[in-house]
């Protein structure tokens, strides 16, 4: 398992949650796994049995680099940390103050190459290299290029997981030599992307199997709107592209056992949820009123629909509701939220930043959870909300569409678990919230709606078994990705749309 994040050692988003929980569940299912991560600043303090194994020289470009191998266990998962302090002993994972580190390509090229070299150094031969996102994509590329004729790796297959196609690891062409790959790899059907280097594209082209974190998102990224310049690559590989819904860590996210909460509860006894609501109102210094309380936990970026929320908030806050928001990001959005908090002090609180405990208490104390994402590969907060009996309001996209069943008022035998809208317009979001508030007045019906959500099973056990099936498919392949006929990748299809201006490096 090759990744740049895994909780609790490193996390900037859902990638860290997925890698940490999936690894642990696979070990619980009896699989032999090694989790390989960079050794970031202070991460070693969280691993009690971490020991320095030995040093290893990595044939990096432009000169070989000596790294230190550290081994231990993380939540019962065998862990390998690759230590090179000049690259990874920094305050941030990928950058600071909103800016990427300028040497990120060199950093993660070293990490990807070292992830393969360490397997041989420890004499541990995997059946599958499972690499995640652009930071680990070069591990797949190296496996299928520099190590292609290496008999030690001959039977190994590669699975590459896309957590968010909007982040691709794009760098100037002048940095290509830092990959250590020959210039023959810098072509339109390989790592070249509109005159730049695209690491994620290399993983997409070279992996034996691909997956992303929901079936709907797997379909959406094959379209120009959400393909971010790579729809053609994904269309050419659609027979090897799968979607598997993320699970949630039921030890961390369970209202019956959650230690962050002032009271615990379950679908059979909701008294604790009422306590959580009044406690959250008190914590946020909101009046203890019997009105619908809406929760939001989000990054303040356009993808998450923050613009839609800001468009409707002045009108929404004139209604008999309260709202609590936790998040950080765009400074303009942060300022707008602060102004609204000052304007509606008894109805709206915005906590800028992130607080893990408060995130749990919002999920438990709110009546509704707002998640109007423009796109969402999977999403975790709607899963937490359903588990905690907090009815989600979501847009029909990606994993939100796959996990929240639309509530249909008056329908017989309704199986709805939340409120779903489709068009990404503020007025549509507003009308959907009005519908939810109307249903909230019918408390017996609301209780049934909450109960259906809480009875869903989003534990990692199910998702991990789906990954096991995909590993088995990958291992069973008779033909590696590099053997796929060249005409499967028409050159013109790589250039079906221009590169979006907001693509992140």
Coordinates of C-alpha atoms in Angstrom, one line a residue:
X1 CA 0.0 0.0 0.0
X2 CA 1.9 3.1 -1.3
X3 CA 0.4 6.4 -0.2
X4 CA 1.4 9.9 1.0
X5 CA -1.2 9.9 3.8
X6 CA -2.7 7.6 6.4
X7 CA -4.4 8.4 9.6
X8 CA -3.2 9.1 12.3
X9 CA 0.2 9.9 10.9
X10 CA -0.7 12.2 8.0
X11 CA -4.0 13.6 6.7
X12 CA -5.1 16.5 4.6
X13 CA -8.4 14.9 3.5
X14 CA -10.2 11.7 2.7
X15 CA -7.1 10.0 1.3
X16 CA -5.6 9.7 4.7
X17 CA -8.8 8.3 6.2
X18 CA -9.2 5.7 3.4
X19 CA -5.6 4.4 3.4
X20 CA -5.5 4.1 7.2
X21 CA -8.8 2.3 7.5
X22 CA -8.6 0.1 4.4
X23 CA -5.1 -1.1 5.5
X24 CA -6.3 -2.1 8.9
X25 CA -9.4 -3.8 7.6
X26 CA -7.3 -5.8 5.1
X27 CA -5.0 -7.0 7.8
X28 CA -8.1 -8.0 9.9
X29 CA -9.3 -10.0 7.0
X30 CA -6.0 -12.0 7.0
X31 CA -4.0 -10.4 4.2
X32 CA -0.3 -9.8 4.3
X33 CA 0.2 -6.1 3.8
X34 CA 2.9 -3.4 4.1
X35 CA 1.9 0.2 4.4
X36 CA 4.6 2.5 2.9
X37 CA 4.6 6.2 3.8
X38 CA 7.0 9.1 3.8
X39 CA 8.4 9.8 7.3
X40 CA 7.0 13.2 7.9
X41 CA 7.9 15.6 10.7
X42 CA 7.0 14.2 14.1
X43 CA 5.1 11.2 12.5
X44 CA 7.5 8.8 14.2
X45 CA 6.2 9.9 17.6
X46 CA 2.9 8.2 16.9
X47 CA 4.4 4.8 16.3
X48 CA 5.4 3.2 19.6
X49 CA 7.5 0.3 18.2
X50 CA 9.2 2.3 15.4
X51 CA 12.7 1.1 14.8
X52 CA 15.4 2.1 12.4
X53 CA 16.1 -0.8 10.1
X54 CA 18.9 0.2 7.8
X55 CA 19.9 2.7 5.1
X56 CA 19.2 2.3 1.5
X57 CA 20.6 4.1 -1.6
X58 CA 17.9 5.0 -4.0
X59 CA 18.9 5.6 -7.7
X60 CA 17.1 9.0 -7.8
X61 CA 17.8 11.7 -10.3
X62 CA 20.0 13.6 -10.8
X63 CA 22.1 11.8 -8.1
X64 CA 21.4 8.7 -5.9
X65 CA 20.0 9.5 -2.4
X66 CA 20.5 7.6 0.8
X67 CA 17.4 7.2 2.8
X68 CA 16.7 5.5 6.2
X69 CA 14.1 2.7 6.5
X70 CA 12.0 2.7 9.7
X71 CA 9.6 -0.1 10.5
X72 CA 6.9 -0.6 13.1
X73 CA 3.1 -1.1 13.3
X74 CA 0.2 1.3 13.0
X75 CA -3.1 0.0 14.3
X76 CA -1.9 -3.6 13.8
X77 CA -0.7 -2.7 10.2
X78 CA 2.9 -3.4 9.4
X79 CA 4.4 0.0 8.6
X80 CA 7.4 1.1 6.6
X81 CA 8.4 4.8 6.9
X82 CA 10.9 6.1 4.3
X83 CA 13.0 8.8 5.9
X84 CA 14.8 11.6 4.1
X85 CA 14.6 14.7 6.3
X86 CA 15.6 17.2 3.6
X87 CA 12.4 16.3 1.7
X88 CA 9.9 15.3 4.4
X89 CA 10.8 16.9 7.8
X90 CA 8.7 19.9 7.1
X91 CA 5.7 21.7 8.6
X92 CA 3.4 20.7 5.7
X93 CA 2.9 17.6 3.6
X94 CA 2.7 19.3 0.2
X95 CA 3.2 22.9 1.0
X96 CA 2.7 25.8 3.4
X97 CA 0.6 29.0 3.5
X98 CA -1.4 27.8 0.5
X99 CA 1.7 27.3 -1.7
X100 CA 3.1 24.0 -2.9
X101 CA 6.6 23.1 -2.1
X102 CA 8.6 23.8 -5.3
X103 CA 10.4 20.5 -5.2
X104 CA 7.3 18.3 -4.9
X105 CA 8.1 16.3 -8.0
X106 CA 11.6 15.4 -6.7
X107 CA 10.1 14.5 -3.3
X108 CA 7.5 12.1 -4.5
X109 CA 9.6 10.7 -7.3
X110 CA 12.1 9.7 -4.5
X111 CA 9.2 8.3 -2.4
X112 CA 7.7 6.3 -5.3
X113 CA 11.1 4.8 -6.3
X114 CA 12.0 4.0 -2.7
X115 CA 8.7 2.3 -2.1
X116 CA 9.7 -0.3 -4.7
X117 CA 13.3 -0.6 -3.6
X118 CA 12.4 -1.1 0.0
X119 CA 10.4 -4.3 -0.9
X120 CA 13.5 -5.9 -2.3
X121 CA 15.7 -4.6 0.6
X122 CA 13.3 -6.3 3.1
X123 CA 12.9 -9.4 0.9
X124 CA 9.2 -9.0 0.8
X125 CA 7.7 -9.6 -2.7
X126 CA 4.1 -8.3 -3.1
X127 CA 1.5 -9.7 -5.4
X128 CA 0.0 -6.2 -5.9
X129 CA 1.3 -2.7 -5.5
X130 CA -1.7 -0.6 -4.6
X131 CA -0.7 3.1 -5.2
X132 CA -2.9 6.1 -4.3
X133 CA -3.2 9.4 -6.1
X134 CA -0.6 11.4 -7.9
X135 CA 1.9 11.3 -5.1
X136 CA 2.4 7.6 -5.5
X137 CA 1.6 7.3 -9.3
X138 CA 5.3 7.0 -10.2
X139 CA 5.5 3.8 -8.3
X140 CA 3.2 2.3 -10.9
X141 CA 5.1 3.9 -13.8
X142 CA 8.5 2.7 -12.5
X143 CA 7.1 -0.8 -12.1
X144 CA 6.0 -0.9 -15.7
X145 CA 9.1 0.8 -17.2
X146 CA 12.4 0.8 -15.2
X147 CA 11.5 -2.5 -13.5
X148 CA 9.7 -4.2 -16.4
X149 CA 12.5 -6.6 -17.2
X150 CA 13.4 -7.2 -13.6
X151 CA 12.5 -10.8 -12.8
X152 CA 12.0 -10.0 -9.1
X153 CA 9.0 -7.9 -10.1
X154 CA 7.8 -9.9 -13.0
X155 CA 4.7 -11.4 -11.4
X156 CA 3.7 -8.2 -9.5
X157 CA 0.6 -6.3 -10.7
X158 CA -0.4 -2.7 -10.0
X159 CA -3.7 -1.1 -8.8
X160 CA -4.0 2.6 -8.9
X161 CA -6.7 4.5 -7.0
X162 CA -7.9 7.9 -7.9
X163 CA -9.3 9.8 -4.9
X164 CA -9.9 13.1 -6.6
X165 CA -9.1 13.6 -10.3
X166 CA -8.9 17.4 -9.7
X167 CA -5.4 16.9 -8.2
X168 CA -3.0 15.5 -10.7
X169 CA 0.6 16.3 -9.9
X170 CA 1.3 18.6 -12.8
X171 CA 4.8 20.0 -13.2
X172 CA 6.9 22.0 -15.8
X173 CA 8.4 19.9 -18.6
X174 CA 11.8 21.1 -17.4
X175 CA 11.4 19.0 -14.3
X176 CA 10.8 15.7 -16.2
X177 CA 14.4 14.6 -15.7
X178 CA 13.8 14.5 -12.0
X179 CA 11.5 11.4 -12.5
X180 CA 14.6 9.4 -13.6
X181 CA 12.6 8.2 -16.7
X182 CA 13.9 8.3 -20.3
X183 CA 12.6 11.1 -22.6
X184 CA 10.7 8.4 -24.5
X185 CA 8.2 8.5 -21.6
X186 CA 7.5 12.1 -22.2
X187 CA 5.0 11.7 -25.0
X188 CA 1.2 12.5 -25.4
X189 CA 0.3 8.9 -24.8
X190 CA 2.5 8.7 -21.7
X191 CA 3.3 11.5 -19.1
X192 CA 3.2 14.6 -21.3
X193 CA 0.1 16.7 -20.7
X194 CA -0.3 20.0 -22.6
X195 CA 3.4 20.7 -22.5
X196 CA 3.8 19.7 -18.9
X197 CA 4.4 16.5 -16.8
X198 CA 1.3 14.8 -15.3
X199 CA 2.2 12.2 -12.7
X200 CA -1.4 11.0 -12.2
X201 CA -1.7 10.4 -15.9
X202 CA 1.2 8.0 -15.7
X203 CA -0.6 6.0 -13.1
X204 CA -3.7 5.9 -15.2
X205 CA -1.9 4.7 -18.3
X206 CA 0.4 2.1 -16.6
X207 CA -1.7 0.5 -13.9
X208 CA -3.1 -3.0 -14.5
X209 CA -6.3 -2.0 -12.8
X210 CA -7.8 1.4 -11.9
X211 CA -10.4 2.3 -9.4
X212 CA -12.0 5.4 -7.8
X213 CA -14.0 5.8 -4.7
X214 CA -17.6 5.5 -6.0
X215 CA -19.3 3.9 -9.1
X216 CA -20.9 7.2 -10.1
X217 CA -17.6 9.1 -10.0
X218 CA -16.0 6.4 -12.1
X219 CA -18.5 7.2 -14.8
X220 CA -18.4 11.0 -14.3
X221 CA -14.6 11.2 -14.8
X222 CA -15.0 9.7 -18.3
X223 CA -16.9 12.9 -19.3
X224 CA -15.3 16.2 -20.4
X225 CA -16.9 18.1 -17.6
X226 CA -15.3 16.0 -14.8
X227 CA -12.5 14.4 -16.7
X228 CA -10.1 17.4 -16.2
X229 CA -8.4 16.8 -19.5
X230 CA -8.0 13.0 -18.9
X231 CA -11.5 11.8 -20.0
X232 CA -9.9 10.2 -23.1
X233 CA -7.4 8.2 -21.1
X234 CA -10.1 7.0 -18.8
X235 CA -12.5 6.1 -21.6
X236 CA -9.7 4.0 -23.2
X237 CA -9.3 2.1 -20.0
X238 CA -13.0 1.9 -18.9
X239 CA -12.9 -1.9 -19.0
X240 CA -10.3 -1.7 -16.2
X241 CA -11.9 1.1 -14.2
X242 CA -14.0 0.3 -11.2
X243 CA -15.8 2.3 -8.5
X244 CA -15.7 1.2 -4.8
X245 CA -17.5 3.3 -2.2
X246 CA -15.4 4.3 0.8
X247 CA -16.2 3.0 4.2
X248 CA -16.1 4.7 7.5
X249 CA -14.1 3.8 10.5
X250 CA -16.8 2.5 12.8
X251 CA -14.5 2.6 15.8
X252 CA -14.0 6.3 15.4
X253 CA -17.5 7.2 14.0
X254 CA -20.1 5.4 16.0
X255 CA -22.7 7.5 18.0
X256 CA -23.0 4.6 20.5
X257 CA -19.3 4.8 21.5
X258 CA -18.0 8.2 20.3
X259 CA -16.0 9.7 23.2
X260 CA -16.1 13.2 21.7
X261 CA -19.9 13.3 22.4
X262 CA -21.5 14.6 25.6
X263 CA -24.0 11.6 25.4
X264 CA -24.1 8.4 23.4
X265 CA -27.1 7.1 21.5
X266 CA -28.3 4.6 18.9
X267 CA -31.1 4.0 16.5
X268 CA -33.0 2.2 19.3
X269 CA -32.5 5.0 21.8
X270 CA -32.2 8.6 20.5
X271 CA -32.3 10.4 23.8
X272 CA -28.6 11.1 23.7
X273 CA -28.9 12.8 20.3
X274 CA -31.2 15.4 21.9
X275 CA -28.6 16.0 24.6
X276 CA -26.0 16.4 21.9
X277 CA -28.1 19.1 20.2
X278 CA -28.5 21.2 23.3
X279 CA -24.9 20.7 24.2
X280 CA -23.8 21.9 20.8
X281 CA -26.0 25.0 21.0
X282 CA -24.4 25.7 24.4
X283 CA -20.9 25.1 23.1
X284 CA -21.5 27.4 20.1
X285 CA -23.2 30.0 22.4
X286 CA -26.5 29.7 20.5
X287 CA -29.8 30.0 22.3
X288 CA -31.3 26.6 23.3
X289 CA -34.3 26.7 20.9
X290 CA -36.4 23.9 19.4
X291 CA -35.6 24.8 15.8
X292 CA -33.9 22.8 13.1
X293 CA -30.1 23.0 13.5
X294 CA -28.1 22.7 10.3
X295 CA -24.5 21.5 10.4
X296 CA -21.7 22.0 7.8
X297 CA -18.2 20.6 8.1
X298 CA -16.2 21.4 4.9
X299 CA -13.3 22.9 3.2
X300 CA -14.2 26.3 1.9
X301 CA -13.5 25.7 -1.7
X302 CA -15.8 25.9 -4.8
X303 CA -15.9 22.1 -5.2
X304 CA -17.7 21.8 -1.9
X305 CA -20.5 24.2 -3.0
X306 CA -19.5 27.0 -0.6
X307 CA -20.6 29.6 -3.2
X308 CA -24.1 28.1 -3.2
X309 CA -24.2 28.2 0.6
X310 CA -23.1 31.8 0.7
X311 CA -25.7 32.8 -2.0
X312 CA -28.6 31.5 0.1
X313 CA -27.4 32.2 3.7
X314 CA -28.7 35.7 4.1
X315 CA -32.3 34.5 3.2
X316 CA -31.9 31.2 5.0
X317 CA -31.0 32.8 8.2
X318 CA -34.2 34.9 8.3
X319 CA -36.0 31.6 8.9
X320 CA -36.6 29.8 12.2
X321 CA -33.4 27.8 12.0
X322 CA -29.8 27.7 13.5
X323 CA -26.7 26.8 11.6
X324 CA -23.1 25.8 12.7
X325 CA -20.3 25.7 10.2
X326 CA -16.7 24.3 10.7
X327 CA -14.1 24.8 8.0
X328 CA -11.4 26.8 6.4
X329 CA -10.0 27.7 3.0
X330 CA -10.8 30.5 0.7
X331 CA -10.1 33.8 2.5
X332 CA -13.0 35.6 0.7
X333 CA -15.4 32.9 1.9
X334 CA -14.0 33.1 5.4
X335 CA -14.6 36.8 5.5
X336 CA -18.2 36.5 4.2
X337 CA -19.0 33.9 6.8
X338 CA -17.6 36.1 9.6
X339 CA -19.8 39.0 8.4
X340 CA -22.9 36.8 8.4
X341 CA -22.0 35.5 11.9
X342 CA -21.9 39.1 13.2
X343 CA -25.2 39.9 11.4
X344 CA -27.0 36.8 12.8
X345 CA -25.3 36.0 16.2
X346 CA -28.2 34.0 17.6
X347 CA -28.6 31.9 14.5
X348 CA -25.2 31.3 12.8
X349 CA -21.8 30.4 14.1
X350 CA -18.8 29.8 11.8
X351 CA -15.7 28.2 13.4
X352 CA -12.8 28.8 11.0
X353 CA -10.2 26.0 11.1
X354 CA -10.5 22.4 11.9
X355 CA -11.3 20.6 15.2
X356 CA -11.8 16.8 15.1
X357 CA -13.9 16.7 18.3
X358 CA -16.1 19.6 17.1
X359 CA -16.6 17.8 13.8
X360 CA -18.0 14.8 15.7
X361 CA -20.2 17.0 17.9
X362 CA -21.7 18.8 14.8
X363 CA -22.5 15.5 13.2
X364 CA -24.2 14.3 16.4
X365 CA -25.9 17.6 17.4
X366 CA -27.3 18.8 14.1
X367 CA -30.7 17.8 12.7
X368 CA -29.6 18.3 9.1
X369 CA -26.2 18.2 7.3
X370 CA -25.6 20.4 4.3
X371 CA -23.3 19.1 1.6
X372 CA -24.0 20.7 -1.8
X373 CA -20.8 19.7 -3.6
X374 CA -20.3 20.5 -7.3
X375 CA -18.6 17.2 -7.5
X376 CA -17.7 14.7 -4.8
X377 CA -15.7 11.5 -5.6
X378 CA -17.1 9.8 -2.6
X379 CA -17.5 12.0 0.4
X380 CA -17.4 10.8 4.0
X381 CA -19.4 13.4 5.9
X382 CA -22.7 12.2 4.4
X383 CA -21.8 8.7 5.6
X384 CA -21.1 10.1 9.1
X385 CA -24.4 12.0 9.0
X386 CA -26.5 9.0 8.1
X387 CA -24.7 7.0 10.8
X388 CA -25.4 9.7 13.4
X389 CA -29.1 10.2 12.5
X390 CA -28.4 13.7 11.0
X391 CA -30.3 13.9 7.7
X392 CA -28.1 14.9 4.8
X393 CA -29.0 17.4 2.1
X394 CA -26.7 16.7 -0.9
X395 CA -26.3 17.2 -4.6
X396 CA -26.7 14.3 -6.9
X397 CA -23.1 13.7 -7.9
X398 CA -20.4 11.1 -7.3
X399 CA -20.5 9.2 -4.0
X400 CA -23.3 11.4 -2.7
X401 CA -25.6 10.0 -5.4
X402 CA -24.5 6.5 -4.6
X403 CA -25.0 6.7 -0.8
X404 CA -28.0 9.0 -0.1
X405 CA -31.4 7.8 -1.4
X406 CA -33.7 10.6 -2.2
X407 CA -36.6 11.1 0.1
X408 CA -39.9 11.3 -1.8
X409 CA -42.8 12.9 0.3
X410 CA -45.9 10.8 0.2
X411 CA -44.3 7.9 -1.6
X412 CA -45.4 4.4 -0.4
X413 CA -42.7 2.3 1.2
X414 CA -40.3 5.2 0.8
X415 CA -36.6 4.2 1.1
X416 CA -35.2 7.7 1.2
X417 CA -32.5 8.6 3.6
X418 CA -31.9 12.2 2.7
X419 CA -32.7 15.2 0.5
X420 CA -31.1 15.2 -3.0
X421 CA -31.0 18.0 -5.6
X422 CA -29.5 17.8 -9.0
X423 CA -29.0 21.3 -10.7
X424 CA -26.1 23.2 -9.1
X425 CA -28.0 26.4 -8.6
X426 CA -28.5 28.3 -5.3
X427 CA -32.3 28.5 -5.8
X428 CA -32.5 24.7 -6.2
X429 CA -30.5 24.2 -3.0
X430 CA -32.7 26.7 -1.2
X431 CA -36.0 25.0 -2.3
X432 CA -34.5 21.6 -1.2
X433 CA -33.7 23.0 2.3
X434 CA -37.3 24.4 2.5
X435 CA -38.7 20.9 1.7
X436 CA -36.5 19.4 4.4
X437 CA -37.6 22.0 7.0
X438 CA -41.2 21.2 6.1
X439 CA -40.7 17.5 6.7
X440 CA -38.9 18.2 9.9
X441 CA -42.2 19.6 11.3
X442 CA -43.7 16.1 11.0
X443 CA -41.5 14.5 13.8
X444 CA -42.8 10.9 13.4
X445 CA -42.0 11.0 9.7
X446 CA -38.6 12.6 10.5
X447 CA -37.8 9.8 13.0
X448 CA -38.5 7.2 10.3
X449 CA -36.2 9.1 7.9
X450 CA -33.4 9.2 10.5
X451 CA -33.9 5.5 11.3
X452 CA -33.4 4.5 7.7
X453 CA -30.2 6.3 7.5
X454 CA -28.8 4.9 10.8
X455 CA -29.6 1.4 9.8
X456 CA -27.3 1.6 6.7
X457 CA -24.0 -0.3 6.9
X458 CA -21.1 1.9 5.8
X459 CA -18.4 0.0 7.7
X460 CA -15.0 -0.7 6.0
X461 CA -15.6 -4.4 6.2
X462 CA -17.8 -4.4 3.1
X463 CA -15.6 -2.0 1.1
X464 CA -12.5 -3.9 2.0
X465 CA -14.0 -7.1 0.6
X466 CA -14.7 -5.3 -2.6
X467 CA -11.0 -4.3 -2.8
X468 CA -10.0 -7.9 -2.2
X469 CA -12.1 -8.9 -5.2
X470 CA -10.4 -6.2 -7.3
X471 CA -6.9 -7.4 -6.1
X472 CA -7.9 -10.9 -7.2
X473 CA -9.0 -9.6 -10.6
X474 CA -5.7 -7.7 -10.9
X475 CA -3.5 -10.7 -10.0
X476 CA -5.4 -12.9 -12.4
X477 CA -4.6 -10.7 -15.4
X478 CA -2.6 -12.5 -18.0
X479 CA -1.7 -9.2 -19.7
X480 CA 0.0 -6.3 -18.0
X481 CA -1.1 -2.8 -18.7
X482 CA 2.0 -2.1 -20.8
X483 CA 1.0 -4.9 -23.2
X484 CA -2.3 -3.3 -24.1
X485 CA -2.3 -2.5 -27.9
X486 CA -1.3 1.0 -28.6
X487 CA -4.5 1.7 -30.5
X488 CA -6.4 1.5 -27.2
X489 CA -5.0 5.0 -26.5
X490 CA -5.8 7.2 -29.6
X491 CA -3.6 10.2 -29.4
X492 CA -6.4 12.6 -30.2
X493 CA -8.4 11.4 -27.2
X494 CA -5.8 12.7 -24.8
X495 CA -6.5 16.2 -25.9
X496 CA -10.3 16.3 -25.9
X497 CA -10.5 19.3 -23.6
X498 CA -8.0 22.0 -22.5
X499 CA -6.4 21.8 -19.0
X500 CA -8.7 23.4 -16.4
X501 CA -7.2 26.5 -15.0
X502 CA -7.8 25.4 -11.4
X503 CA -6.0 22.0 -11.6
X504 CA -3.7 21.7 -8.6
X505 CA -0.1 20.6 -8.8

